Coordinates of C-alpha atoms and ligand atoms in Angstrom, one line a residue:
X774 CA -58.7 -53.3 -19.7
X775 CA -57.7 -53.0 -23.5
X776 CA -59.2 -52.5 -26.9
X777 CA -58.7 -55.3 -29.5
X778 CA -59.7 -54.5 -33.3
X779 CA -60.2 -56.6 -36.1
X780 CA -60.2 -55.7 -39.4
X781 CA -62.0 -56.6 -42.2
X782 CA -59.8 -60.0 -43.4
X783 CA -59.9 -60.8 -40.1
X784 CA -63.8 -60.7 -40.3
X785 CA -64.3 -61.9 -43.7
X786 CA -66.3 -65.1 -43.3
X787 CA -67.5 -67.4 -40.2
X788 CA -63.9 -69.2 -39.7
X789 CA -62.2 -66.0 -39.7
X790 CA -65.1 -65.0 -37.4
X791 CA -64.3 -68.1 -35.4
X792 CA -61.1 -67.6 -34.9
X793 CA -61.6 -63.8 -33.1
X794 CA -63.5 -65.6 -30.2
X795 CA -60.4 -67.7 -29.9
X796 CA -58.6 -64.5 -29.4
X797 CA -60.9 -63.0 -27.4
X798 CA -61.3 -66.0 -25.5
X799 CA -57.7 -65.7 -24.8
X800 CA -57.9 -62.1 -23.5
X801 CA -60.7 -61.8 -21.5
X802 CA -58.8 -62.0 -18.2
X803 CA -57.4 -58.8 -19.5
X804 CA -61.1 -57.3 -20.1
X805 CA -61.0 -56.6 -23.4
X806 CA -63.9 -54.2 -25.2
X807 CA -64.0 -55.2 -29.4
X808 CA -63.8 -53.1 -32.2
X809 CA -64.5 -55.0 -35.9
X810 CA -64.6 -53.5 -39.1
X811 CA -66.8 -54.4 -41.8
X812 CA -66.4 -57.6 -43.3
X813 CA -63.4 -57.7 -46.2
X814 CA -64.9 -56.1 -49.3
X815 CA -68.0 -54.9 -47.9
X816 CA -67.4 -50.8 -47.3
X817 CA -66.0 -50.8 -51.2
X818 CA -69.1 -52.6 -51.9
X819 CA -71.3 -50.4 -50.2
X820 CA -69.2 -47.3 -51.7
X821 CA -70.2 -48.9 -55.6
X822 CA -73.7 -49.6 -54.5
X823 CA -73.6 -45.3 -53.8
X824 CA -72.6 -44.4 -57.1
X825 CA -74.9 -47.1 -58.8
X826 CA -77.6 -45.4 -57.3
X827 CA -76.6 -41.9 -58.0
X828 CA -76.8 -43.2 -61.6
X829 CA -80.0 -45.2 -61.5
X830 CA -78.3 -48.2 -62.4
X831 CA -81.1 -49.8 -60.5
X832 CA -80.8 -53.4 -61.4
X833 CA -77.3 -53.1 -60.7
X834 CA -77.9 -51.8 -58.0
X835 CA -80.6 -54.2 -56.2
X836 CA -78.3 -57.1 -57.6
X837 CA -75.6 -55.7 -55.1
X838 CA -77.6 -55.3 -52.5
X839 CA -78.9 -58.5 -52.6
X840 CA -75.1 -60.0 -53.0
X841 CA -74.7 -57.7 -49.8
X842 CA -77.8 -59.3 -48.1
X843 CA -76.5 -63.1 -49.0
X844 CA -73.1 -62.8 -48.0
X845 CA -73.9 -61.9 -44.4
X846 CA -77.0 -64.4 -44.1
X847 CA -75.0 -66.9 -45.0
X848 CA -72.4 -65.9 -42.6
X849 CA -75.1 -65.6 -39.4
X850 CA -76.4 -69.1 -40.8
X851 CA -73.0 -70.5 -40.2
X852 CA -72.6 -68.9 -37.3
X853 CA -76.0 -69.5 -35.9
X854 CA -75.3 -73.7 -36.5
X855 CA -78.8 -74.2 -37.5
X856 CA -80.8 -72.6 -35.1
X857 CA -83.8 -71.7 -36.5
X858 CA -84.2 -68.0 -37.0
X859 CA -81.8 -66.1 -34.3
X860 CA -82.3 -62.5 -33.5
X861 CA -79.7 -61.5 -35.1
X862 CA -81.2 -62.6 -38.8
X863 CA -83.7 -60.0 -38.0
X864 CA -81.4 -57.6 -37.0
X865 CA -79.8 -57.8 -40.2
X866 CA -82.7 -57.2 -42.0
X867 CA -84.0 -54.1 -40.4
X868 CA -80.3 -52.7 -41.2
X869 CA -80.6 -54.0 -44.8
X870 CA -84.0 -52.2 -45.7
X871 CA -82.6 -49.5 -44.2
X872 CA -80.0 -49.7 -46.4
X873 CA -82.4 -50.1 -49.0
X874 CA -84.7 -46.8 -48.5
X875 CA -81.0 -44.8 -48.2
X876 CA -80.2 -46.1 -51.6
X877 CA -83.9 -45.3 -53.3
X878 CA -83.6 -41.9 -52.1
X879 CA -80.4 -41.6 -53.3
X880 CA -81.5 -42.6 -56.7
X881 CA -85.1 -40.5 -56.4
X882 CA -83.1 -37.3 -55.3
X883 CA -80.0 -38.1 -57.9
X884 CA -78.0 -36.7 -55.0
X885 CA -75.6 -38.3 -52.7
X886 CA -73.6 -35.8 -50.0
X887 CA -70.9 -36.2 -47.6
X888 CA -73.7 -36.8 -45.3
X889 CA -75.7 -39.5 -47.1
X890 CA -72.4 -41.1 -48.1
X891 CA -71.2 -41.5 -44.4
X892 CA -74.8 -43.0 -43.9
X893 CA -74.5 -45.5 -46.1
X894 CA -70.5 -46.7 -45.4
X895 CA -72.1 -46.9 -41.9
X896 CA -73.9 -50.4 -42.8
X897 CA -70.5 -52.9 -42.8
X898 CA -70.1 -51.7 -39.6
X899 CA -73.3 -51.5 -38.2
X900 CA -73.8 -55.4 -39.1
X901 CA -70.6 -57.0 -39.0
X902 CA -70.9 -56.5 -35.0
X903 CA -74.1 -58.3 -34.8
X904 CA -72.2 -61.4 -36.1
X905 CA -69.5 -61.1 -34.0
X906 CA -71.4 -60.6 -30.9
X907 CA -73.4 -63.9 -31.8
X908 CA -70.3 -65.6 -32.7
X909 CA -68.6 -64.8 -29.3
X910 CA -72.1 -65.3 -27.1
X911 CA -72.3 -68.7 -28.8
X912 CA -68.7 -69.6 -27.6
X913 CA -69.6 -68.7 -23.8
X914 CA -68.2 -65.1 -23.8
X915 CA -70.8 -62.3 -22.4
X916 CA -70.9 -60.2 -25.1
X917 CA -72.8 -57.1 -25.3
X918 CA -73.2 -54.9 -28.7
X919 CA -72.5 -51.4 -28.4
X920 CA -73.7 -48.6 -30.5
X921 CA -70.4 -46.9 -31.8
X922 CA -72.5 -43.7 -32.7
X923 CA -73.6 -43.3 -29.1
X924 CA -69.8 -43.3 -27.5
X925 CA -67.4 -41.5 -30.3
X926 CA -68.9 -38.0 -30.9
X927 CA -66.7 -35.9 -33.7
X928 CA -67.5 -32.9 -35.4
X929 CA -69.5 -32.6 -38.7
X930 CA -66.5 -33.2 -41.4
X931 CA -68.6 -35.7 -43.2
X932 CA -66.3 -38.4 -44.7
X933 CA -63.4 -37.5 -42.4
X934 CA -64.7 -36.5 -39.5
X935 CA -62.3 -35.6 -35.8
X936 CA -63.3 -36.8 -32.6
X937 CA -64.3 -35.3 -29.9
X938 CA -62.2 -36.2 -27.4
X939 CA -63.8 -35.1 -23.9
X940 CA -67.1 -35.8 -25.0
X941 CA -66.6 -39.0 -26.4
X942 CA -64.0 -39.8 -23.1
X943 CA -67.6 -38.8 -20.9
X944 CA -69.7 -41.4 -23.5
X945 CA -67.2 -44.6 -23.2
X946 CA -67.5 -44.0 -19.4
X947 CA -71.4 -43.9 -19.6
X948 CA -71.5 -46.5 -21.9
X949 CA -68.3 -49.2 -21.7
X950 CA -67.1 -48.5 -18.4
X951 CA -70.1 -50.1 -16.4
X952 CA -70.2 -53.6 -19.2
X953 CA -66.4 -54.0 -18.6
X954 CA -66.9 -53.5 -14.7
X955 CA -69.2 -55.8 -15.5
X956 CA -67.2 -58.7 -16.9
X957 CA -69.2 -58.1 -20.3
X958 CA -67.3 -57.5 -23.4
X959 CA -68.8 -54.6 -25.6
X960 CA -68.6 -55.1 -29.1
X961 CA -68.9 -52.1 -31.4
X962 CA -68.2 -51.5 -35.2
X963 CA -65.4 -49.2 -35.9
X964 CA -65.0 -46.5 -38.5
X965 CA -68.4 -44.9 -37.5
X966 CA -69.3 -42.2 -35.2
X967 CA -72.0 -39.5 -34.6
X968 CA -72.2 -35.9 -33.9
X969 CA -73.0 -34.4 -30.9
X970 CA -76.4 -34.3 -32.9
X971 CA -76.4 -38.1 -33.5
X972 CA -75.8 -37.5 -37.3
X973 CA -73.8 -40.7 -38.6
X974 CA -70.4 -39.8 -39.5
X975 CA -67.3 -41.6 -40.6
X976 CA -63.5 -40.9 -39.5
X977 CA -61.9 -41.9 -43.2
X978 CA -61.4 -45.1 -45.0
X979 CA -59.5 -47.5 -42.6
X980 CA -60.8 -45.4 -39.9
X981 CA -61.4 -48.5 -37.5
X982 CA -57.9 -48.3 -35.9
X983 CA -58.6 -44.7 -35.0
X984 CA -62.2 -45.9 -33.2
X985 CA -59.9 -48.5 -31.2
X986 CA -57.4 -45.5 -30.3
X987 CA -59.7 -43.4 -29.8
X988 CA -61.5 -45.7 -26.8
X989 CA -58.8 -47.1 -25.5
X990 CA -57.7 -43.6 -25.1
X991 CA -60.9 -42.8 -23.2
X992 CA -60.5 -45.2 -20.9
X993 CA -57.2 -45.7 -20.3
X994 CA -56.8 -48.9 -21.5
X995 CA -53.6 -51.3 -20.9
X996 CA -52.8 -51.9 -24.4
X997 CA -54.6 -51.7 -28.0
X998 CA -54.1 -54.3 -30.3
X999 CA -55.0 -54.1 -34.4
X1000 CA -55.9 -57.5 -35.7
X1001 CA -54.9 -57.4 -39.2
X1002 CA -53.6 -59.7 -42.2
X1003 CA -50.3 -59.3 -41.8
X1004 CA -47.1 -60.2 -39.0
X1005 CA -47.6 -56.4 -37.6
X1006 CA -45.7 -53.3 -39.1
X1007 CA -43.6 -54.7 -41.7
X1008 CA -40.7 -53.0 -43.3
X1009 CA -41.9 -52.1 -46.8
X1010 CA -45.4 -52.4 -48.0
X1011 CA -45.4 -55.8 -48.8
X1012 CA -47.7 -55.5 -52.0
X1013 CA -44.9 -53.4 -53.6
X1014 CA -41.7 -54.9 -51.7
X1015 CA -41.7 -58.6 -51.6
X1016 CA -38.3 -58.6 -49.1
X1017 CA -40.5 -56.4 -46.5
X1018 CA -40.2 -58.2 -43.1
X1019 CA -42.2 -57.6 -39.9
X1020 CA -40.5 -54.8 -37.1
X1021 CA -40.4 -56.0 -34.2
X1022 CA -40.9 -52.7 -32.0
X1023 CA -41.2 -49.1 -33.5
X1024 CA -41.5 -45.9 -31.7
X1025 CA -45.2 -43.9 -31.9
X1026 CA -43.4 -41.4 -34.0
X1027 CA -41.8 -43.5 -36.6
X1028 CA -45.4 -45.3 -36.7
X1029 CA -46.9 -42.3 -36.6
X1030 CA -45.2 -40.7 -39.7
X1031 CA -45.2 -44.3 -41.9
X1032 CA -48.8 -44.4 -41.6
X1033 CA -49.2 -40.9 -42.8
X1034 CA -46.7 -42.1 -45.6
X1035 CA -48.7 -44.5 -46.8
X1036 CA -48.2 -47.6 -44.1
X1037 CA -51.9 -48.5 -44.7
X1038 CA -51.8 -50.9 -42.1
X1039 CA -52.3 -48.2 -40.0
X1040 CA -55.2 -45.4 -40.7
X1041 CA -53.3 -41.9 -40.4
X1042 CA -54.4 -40.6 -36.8
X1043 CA -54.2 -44.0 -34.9
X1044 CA -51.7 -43.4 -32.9
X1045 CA -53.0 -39.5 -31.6
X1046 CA -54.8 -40.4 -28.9
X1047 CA -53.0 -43.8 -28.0
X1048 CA -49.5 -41.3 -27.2
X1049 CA -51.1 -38.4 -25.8
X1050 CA -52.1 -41.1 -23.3
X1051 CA -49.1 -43.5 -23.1
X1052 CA -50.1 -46.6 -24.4
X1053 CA -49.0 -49.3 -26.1
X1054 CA -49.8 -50.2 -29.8
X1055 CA -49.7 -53.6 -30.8
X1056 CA -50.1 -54.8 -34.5
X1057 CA -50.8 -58.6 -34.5
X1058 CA -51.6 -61.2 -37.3
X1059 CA -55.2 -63.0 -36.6
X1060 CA -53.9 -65.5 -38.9
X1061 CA -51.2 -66.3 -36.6
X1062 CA -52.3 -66.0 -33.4
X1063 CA -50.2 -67.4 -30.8
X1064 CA -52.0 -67.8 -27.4
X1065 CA -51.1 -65.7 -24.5
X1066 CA -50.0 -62.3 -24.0
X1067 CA -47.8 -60.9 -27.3
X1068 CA -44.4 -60.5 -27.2
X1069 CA -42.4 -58.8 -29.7
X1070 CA -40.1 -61.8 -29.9
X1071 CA -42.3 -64.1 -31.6
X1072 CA -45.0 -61.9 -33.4
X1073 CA -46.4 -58.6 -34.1
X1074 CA -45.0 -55.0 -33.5
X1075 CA -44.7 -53.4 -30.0
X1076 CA -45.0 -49.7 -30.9
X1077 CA -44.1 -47.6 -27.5
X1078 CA -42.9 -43.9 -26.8
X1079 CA -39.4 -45.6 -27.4
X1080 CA -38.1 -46.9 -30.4
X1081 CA -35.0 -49.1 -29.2
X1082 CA -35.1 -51.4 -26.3
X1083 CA -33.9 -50.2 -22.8
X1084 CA -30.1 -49.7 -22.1
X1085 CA -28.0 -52.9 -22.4
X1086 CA -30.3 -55.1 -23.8
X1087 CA -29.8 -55.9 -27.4
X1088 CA -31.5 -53.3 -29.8
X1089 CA -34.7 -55.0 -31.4
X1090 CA -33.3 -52.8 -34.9
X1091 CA -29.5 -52.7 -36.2
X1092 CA -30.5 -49.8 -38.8
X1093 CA -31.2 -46.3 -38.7
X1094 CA -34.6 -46.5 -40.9
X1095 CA -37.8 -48.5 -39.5
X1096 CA -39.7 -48.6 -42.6
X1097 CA -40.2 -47.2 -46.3
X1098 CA -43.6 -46.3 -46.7
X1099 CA -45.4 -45.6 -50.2
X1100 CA -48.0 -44.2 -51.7
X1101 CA -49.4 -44.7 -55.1
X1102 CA -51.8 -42.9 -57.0
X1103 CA -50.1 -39.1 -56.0
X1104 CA -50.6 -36.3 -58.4
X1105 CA -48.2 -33.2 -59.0
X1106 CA -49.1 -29.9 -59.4
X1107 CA -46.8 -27.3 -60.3
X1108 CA -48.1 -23.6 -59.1
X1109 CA -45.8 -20.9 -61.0
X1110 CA -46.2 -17.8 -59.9
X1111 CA -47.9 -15.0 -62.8
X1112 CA -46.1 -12.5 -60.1
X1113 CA -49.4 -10.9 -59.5
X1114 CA -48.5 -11.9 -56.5
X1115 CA -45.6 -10.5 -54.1
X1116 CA -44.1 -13.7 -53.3
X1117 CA -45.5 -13.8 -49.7
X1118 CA -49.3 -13.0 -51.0
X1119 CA -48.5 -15.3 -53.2
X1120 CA -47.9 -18.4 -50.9
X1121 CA -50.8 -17.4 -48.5
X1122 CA -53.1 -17.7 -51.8
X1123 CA -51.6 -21.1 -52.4
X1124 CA -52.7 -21.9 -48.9
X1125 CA -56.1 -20.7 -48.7
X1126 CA -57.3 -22.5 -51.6
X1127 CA -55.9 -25.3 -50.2
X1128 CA -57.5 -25.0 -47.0
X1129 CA -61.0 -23.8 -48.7
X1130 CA -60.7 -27.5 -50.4
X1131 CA -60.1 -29.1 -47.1
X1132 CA -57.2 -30.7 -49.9
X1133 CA -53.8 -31.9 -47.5
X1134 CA -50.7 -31.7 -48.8
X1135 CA -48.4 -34.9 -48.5
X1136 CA -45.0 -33.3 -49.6
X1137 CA -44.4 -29.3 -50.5
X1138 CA -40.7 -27.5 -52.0
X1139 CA -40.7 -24.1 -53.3
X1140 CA -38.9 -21.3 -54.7
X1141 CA -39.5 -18.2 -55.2
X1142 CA -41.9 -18.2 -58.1
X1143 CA -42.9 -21.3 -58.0
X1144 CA -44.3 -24.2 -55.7
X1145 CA -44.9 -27.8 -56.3
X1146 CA -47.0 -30.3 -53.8
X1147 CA -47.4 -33.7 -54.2
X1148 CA -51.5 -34.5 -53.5
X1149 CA -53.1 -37.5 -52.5
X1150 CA -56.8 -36.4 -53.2
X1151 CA -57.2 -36.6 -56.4
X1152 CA -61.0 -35.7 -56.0
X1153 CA -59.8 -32.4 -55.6
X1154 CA -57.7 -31.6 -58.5
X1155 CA -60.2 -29.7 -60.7
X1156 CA -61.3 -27.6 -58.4
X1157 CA -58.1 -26.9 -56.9
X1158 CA -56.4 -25.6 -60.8
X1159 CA -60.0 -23.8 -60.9
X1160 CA -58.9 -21.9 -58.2
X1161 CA -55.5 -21.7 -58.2
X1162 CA -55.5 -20.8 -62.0
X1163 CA -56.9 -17.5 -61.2
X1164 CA -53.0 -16.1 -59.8
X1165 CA -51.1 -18.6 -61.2
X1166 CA -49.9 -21.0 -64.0
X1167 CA -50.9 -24.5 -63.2
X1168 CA -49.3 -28.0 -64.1
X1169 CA -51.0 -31.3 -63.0
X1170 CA -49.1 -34.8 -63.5
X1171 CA -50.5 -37.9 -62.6
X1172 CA -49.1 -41.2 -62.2
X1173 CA -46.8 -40.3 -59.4
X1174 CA -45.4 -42.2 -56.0
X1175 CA -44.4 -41.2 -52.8
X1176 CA -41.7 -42.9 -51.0
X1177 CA -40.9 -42.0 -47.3
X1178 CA -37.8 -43.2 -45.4
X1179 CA -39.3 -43.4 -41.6
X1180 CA -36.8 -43.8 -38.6
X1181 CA -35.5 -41.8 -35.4
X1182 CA -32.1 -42.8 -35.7
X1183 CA -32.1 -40.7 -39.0
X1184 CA -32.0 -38.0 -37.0
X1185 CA -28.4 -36.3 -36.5
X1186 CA -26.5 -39.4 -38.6
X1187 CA -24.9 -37.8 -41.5
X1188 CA -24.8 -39.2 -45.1
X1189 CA -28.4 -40.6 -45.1
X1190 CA -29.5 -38.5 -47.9
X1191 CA -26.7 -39.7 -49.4
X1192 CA -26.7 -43.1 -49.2
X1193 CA -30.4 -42.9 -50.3
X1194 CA -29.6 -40.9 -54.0
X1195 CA -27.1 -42.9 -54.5
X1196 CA -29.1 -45.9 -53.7
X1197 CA -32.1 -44.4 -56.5
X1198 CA -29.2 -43.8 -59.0
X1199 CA -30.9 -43.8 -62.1
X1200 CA -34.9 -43.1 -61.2
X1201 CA -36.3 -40.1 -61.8
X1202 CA -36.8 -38.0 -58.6
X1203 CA -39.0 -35.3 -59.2
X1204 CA -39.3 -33.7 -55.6
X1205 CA -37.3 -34.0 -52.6
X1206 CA -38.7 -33.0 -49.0
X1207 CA -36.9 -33.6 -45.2
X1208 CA -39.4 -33.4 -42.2
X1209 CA -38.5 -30.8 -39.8
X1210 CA -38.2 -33.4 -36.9
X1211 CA -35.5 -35.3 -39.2
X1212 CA -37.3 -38.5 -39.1
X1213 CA -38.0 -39.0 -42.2
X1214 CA -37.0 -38.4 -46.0
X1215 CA -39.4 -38.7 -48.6
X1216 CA -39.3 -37.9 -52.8
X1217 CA -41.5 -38.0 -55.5
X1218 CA -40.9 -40.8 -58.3
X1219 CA -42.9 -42.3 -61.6
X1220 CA -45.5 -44.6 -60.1
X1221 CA -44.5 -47.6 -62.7
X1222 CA -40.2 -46.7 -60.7
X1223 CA -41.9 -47.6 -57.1
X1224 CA -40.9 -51.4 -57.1
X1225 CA -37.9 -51.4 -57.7
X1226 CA -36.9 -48.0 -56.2
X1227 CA -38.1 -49.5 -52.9
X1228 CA -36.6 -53.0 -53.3
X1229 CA -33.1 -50.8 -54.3
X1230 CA -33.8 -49.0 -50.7
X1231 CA -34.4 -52.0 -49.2
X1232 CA -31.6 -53.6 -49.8
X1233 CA -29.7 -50.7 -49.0
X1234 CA -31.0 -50.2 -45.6
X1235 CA -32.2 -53.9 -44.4
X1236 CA -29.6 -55.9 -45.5
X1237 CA -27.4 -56.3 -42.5
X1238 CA -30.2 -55.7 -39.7
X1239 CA -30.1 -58.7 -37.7
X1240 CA -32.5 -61.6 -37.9
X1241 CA -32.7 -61.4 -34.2
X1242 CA -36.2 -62.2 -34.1
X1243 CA -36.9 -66.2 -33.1
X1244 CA -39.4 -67.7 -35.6
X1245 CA -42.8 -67.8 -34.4
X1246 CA -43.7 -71.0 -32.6
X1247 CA -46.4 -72.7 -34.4
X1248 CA -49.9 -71.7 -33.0
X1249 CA -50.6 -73.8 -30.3
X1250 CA -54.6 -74.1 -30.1
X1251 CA -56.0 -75.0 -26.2
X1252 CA -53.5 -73.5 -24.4
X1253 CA -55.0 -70.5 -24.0
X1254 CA -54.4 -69.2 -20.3
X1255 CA -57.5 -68.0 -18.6
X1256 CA -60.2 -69.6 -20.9
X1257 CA -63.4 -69.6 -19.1
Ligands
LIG1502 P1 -57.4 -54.3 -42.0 O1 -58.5 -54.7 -42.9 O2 -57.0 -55.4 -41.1 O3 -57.5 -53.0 -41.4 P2 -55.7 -53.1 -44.0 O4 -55.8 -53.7 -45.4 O5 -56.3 -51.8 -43.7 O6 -56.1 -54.3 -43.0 O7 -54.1 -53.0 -43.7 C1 -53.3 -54.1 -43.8 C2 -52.5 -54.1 -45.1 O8 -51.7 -52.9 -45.1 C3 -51.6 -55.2 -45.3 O9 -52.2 -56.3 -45.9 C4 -50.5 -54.6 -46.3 O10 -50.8 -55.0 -47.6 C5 -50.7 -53.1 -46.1 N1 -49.5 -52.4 -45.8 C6 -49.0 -51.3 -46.4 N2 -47.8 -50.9 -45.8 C7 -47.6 -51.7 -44.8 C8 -46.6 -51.8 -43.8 N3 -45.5 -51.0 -43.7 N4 -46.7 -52.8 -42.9 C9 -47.7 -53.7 -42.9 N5 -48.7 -53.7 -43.8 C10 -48.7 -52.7 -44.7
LIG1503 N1 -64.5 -50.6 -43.3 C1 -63.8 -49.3 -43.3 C2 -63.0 -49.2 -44.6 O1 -62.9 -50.2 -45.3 C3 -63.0 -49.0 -42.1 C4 -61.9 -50.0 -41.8 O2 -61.9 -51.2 -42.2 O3 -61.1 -49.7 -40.9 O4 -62.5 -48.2 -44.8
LIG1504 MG1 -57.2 -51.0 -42.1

C-alpha cells in the first residue's frame, strides 16, 4: 500500500485533475489511498473571504464566494463531460452554503477564532476531493471518498493542531484499511483533521504532506509520495535561486531540517511520522510524470534514513551540503536584559513568554545580558514586546531572512563555516547559529541580501557536484504498467 498526495497546482483545474488519474492509474497495483489539497489558490482565498467578513465587507465578500462557487462548478462540469447534474454538483453545494452560514455568522458575531478559522480553511479540502473522486471513478478506478476528520484525530491547537498518533493509527484501520483490502482507493482532503470531539481542526498551512505522513504512517505504507510543482527537493528555493537543481536522494534528517528552514515544499513535520516508521519519502513532479515506479535517476527525490547511496556505488551527492533553505519575512527581536533579572531568571522569563504565545523560535544566540531570536510569526510580535517589555528592553527589526546550510556530511568536516563567511563576504550577517546535531548552519541577513547571498552559496557549494543524474526521459503516455 502507499499514500500519494497532490497538492494544490497539481489540482488546480480539470487537466491537472486529469492528469492525477493517470498517476493513480499507474499505481493502483501498489494500492494506493489519495490525499489532495485544495485546489491552487483556494485556502488563501478562503483565508481573505475570513477577514472580509470579520469586516463586513459583505459584497466583497459574496463576490468571493461566488468566484469560489464558479471556479469549482466549472471544474465538476468539465469533469462531469456533460452529464446532466451528477451528485457531486450537489455535493458542492451543500459545502458551499455551509460555507456561506460560517461566513454570516462570522460577520453577525464580528468574531472569527482559531476555531471558526480552522472551520472555514476546511472547505478547499472538503470539496477538492469530491472532484477528484469523480474524476478518478469516471476513468474506471473505484474510488471511495473518505472523511479526513473521521481518521486523523489531533488535539485542540486550533490552526496548528498535533496528531494523535494511536488514535488516529486505530481510525485509518477502521476506516482505510478495509477499502484498500478492498481494491478501492480512498480519497480524502489533506490539511484537515478533527478532535477526538469531532471539532474541525487544521495542522498548519501546507499541512497536507503531514496528513499523507501521518496515514501512511498508520498503516505502514510502502512508500509516500508528494505530488507537487516542482522536480522533487531541489537545491535552493528556486523562487529565490534560479541555479537550484533537483537532489536526487536526501536523508530524513537533512529533509527534515530544510523544511523547518524554510524548504516549503515540504510542510515542517512531514517527515515525523514517515521516520519513526521507516519509510520512504518521495517528492515527484505531477507535471512530469514518468510512468512506472520512481527512480531517483530520472525524477524526484528519494528521501530514506540514509543520505548517500550504499557502499561502492557511486554517491548520488559530490558535496557536503544538500540544500540552502530560506525564509523570508523573519523579524528580530533583541531582549537586553534591565538586570532585574539574575541572568538565569532572566532566560527562563524569556522562555515563558515565549511558550505562553505558543511563538517558536527559528534561530536563538545570547550573551549574558542579552538575547536575540529570529521569529517567523510575526502575528505575535506585539504581544510578545508587551510581555517581554515588562523585564527587559525590547528591539524589533523587520525585513529580515533566514538562510540555513542543510547537509550530514557537514558534520565533523572542518572549515565549513569558513568557506561559508568567506563565501557572504560583504552581506550583512546579523546572527549566526550551529545546530547541535552539526547538520546545519544557518544566519540572519537583510531580506532585500537573500538573492544573491544564496546564489553566492550556491555557487560555492554546487558547482562541482556532479551532473550524475541522466535527463528525464520524455513522459511516455500508455505505457503505464498495470492499467486496469
Ligand atoms: P504544493 O501545493 O504541491 O504543496 P507548495 O507550493 O507547498 O506545493 O511547495 C512547492 C513549492 O515549494 C515549489 O514550487 C517551490 O517554489 C517551493 N520551494 C521552496 N524551497 C524549495 C526546495 N528546497 N525544493 C523544492 N521546492 C521548494
Ligand atoms: N491547502 C492548504 C494550504 O494551502 C494545505 C496544503 O495545501 O497543503 O495551506
Ligand atoms: Mg505544500
Amino acid at each position: 500500500m502507499i499514500v500519494m498526495k497532490f497538492g494544490g497546482t497539481s489540482v488546480e483545474n480539470a487537466a491537472a485533475i486529469e492528469r492525477v488519474c493517470g498517476i493513480v492509474r499507474d499505481r493502483r497495483p501498489e494500492r494506493p489511498i489519495v490525499v489532495v489539497s485544495a485546489l491552487a489558490g483556494v485556502t488563501d482565498q478562503l483565508v481573505r473571504l475570513g477577514r472580509l467578513a470579520l469586516a463586513r465587507e459583505t459584497e466583497a465578500c459574496k463576490r468571493g464566494w461566488e468566484a469560489l462557487r464558479g471556479r469549482h462548478l466549472a471544474v465538476l462540469a468539465e469533469l462531469a463531460a456533460g452529464a446532466p447534474a451528477p451528485p457531486e454538483a450537489q455535493a458542492l453545494d451543500g459545502l458551499l452554503e455551509e460555507l456561506r452560514q460560517l461566513l454570516r455568522g462570522v460577520m453577525a458575531l464580528r468574531e472569527l477564532t482559531p476555531r471558526s478559522h480552522d472551520a472555514l480553511l476546511s472547505f478547499g479540502e472538503r470539496m477538492s476531493p469530491v472532484l477528484v473522486r469523480l474524476a478518478l471513478a469516471r476513468g474506471g478506478l473505484p474510488a471511495v471518498l473518505v472523511d479526513s476528520r473521521q481518521v486523523i484525530a489531533t488535539d485542540e491547537r486550533f490552526t496548528e493542531a498535533k496528531p494523535l498518533l494511536a488514535e488516529t493509527q486505530r481510525r485509518a484501520e477502521e476506516h482505510l484499511r478495509p477499502l484498500v483490502d478492498a481494491a478501492s482507493i480512498p480519497v480524502l482532503g489533506g490539511f484537515i483533521a478533527a478532535t477526538v470531539r469531532g471539532v474541525p481542526t487544521t495542522l498548519g498551512r501546507g499541512g497536507s504532506d503531514f496528513s499523507a505522513s501521518i496515514l501512511g504512517g498508520a498503516l505502514g505504507a510502502e512508500r509516500i509520495e508528494i505530488w507537487t510543482d516542482v522536480d522533487g527537493m531541489l537545491t535552493a528555493d528556486p523562487r529565490v535561486c534560479p541555479l537550484a537543481r533537483r537532489i536526487p536522494r536526501i536523508s530524513f534528517v537533512e529533509a527534515a531540517e530544510s523544511a523547518y528552514y524554510g524548504a516549503k515544499v515540504l510542510h515542517q513535520a512531514t517527515l515525523q511520522p514517515a521516520m519513526l516508521k521507516n519509510i520512504p519519502v518521495w517528492v515527484l513532479n505531477s507535471r512530469r510524470w514518468l510512468p512506472g515506479p520512481p527512480d531517483p535517476r530520472h525524477s524526484g527525490t528519494l528521501i530514506t534514513a540514509r543520505p548517500l547511496a550504499p557502499r561502492g556505488k557511486a554517491s548520488p551527492r559530490a558535496g557536503m551540503v544538500a540544500c540552502i533553505s530560506s525564509k523570508r519575512r523573519i523579524a528580530l527581536l533583541d531582549i537586553v536584559s534591565t538586570r532585574m533579572l539574575q541572568a538565569h531568571a532572566f532566560m527562563k522569563a524569556i522562555f515563558e513568554v515565549f511558550a505562553v504565545h505558543q511563538c517558536p523560535i527559528d534561530m536563538i544566540s545570547t550573551s549574558e545580558v542579552s538575547v536575540s531570536l529570529a521569529i517567523s510569526a510575526l502575528d505575535r510580535v506585539p504581544g510578545l514586546v508587551d510581555d517581554l517589555s515588562r523585564f527587559a528592553e525590547v528591539r524589533y527589526e523587520g525585513r529580515k531572512a533566514l538562510v540555513c546550510l542543510v547537509g550530514e556530511g557537514m558534520r565533523n568536516t572542518p572549515g565549513v563555516a569558513a568557506a561559508v563567511f568567506s563565501a557572504l563576504d560583504g552581506v550583512n550577517v546579523r546572527m549566526i547559529s550551529q545546530g547541535a546535531s552539526e547538520v546545519n548552519i544557518g544566519f540572519v541577513i537583510e531580506d532585500d541580501d537573500l538573492p544573491v547571498a544564496v546564489e553566492r552559496l550556491h555557487r560555492r557549494f554546487f558547482a562541482d557536484a556532479r551532473t550524475d543524474v541522466a535527463p528525464a526521459p520524455p513522459r511516455a503516455l500508455g505505457a503505464a504498467t498495470g492499467a486496469p
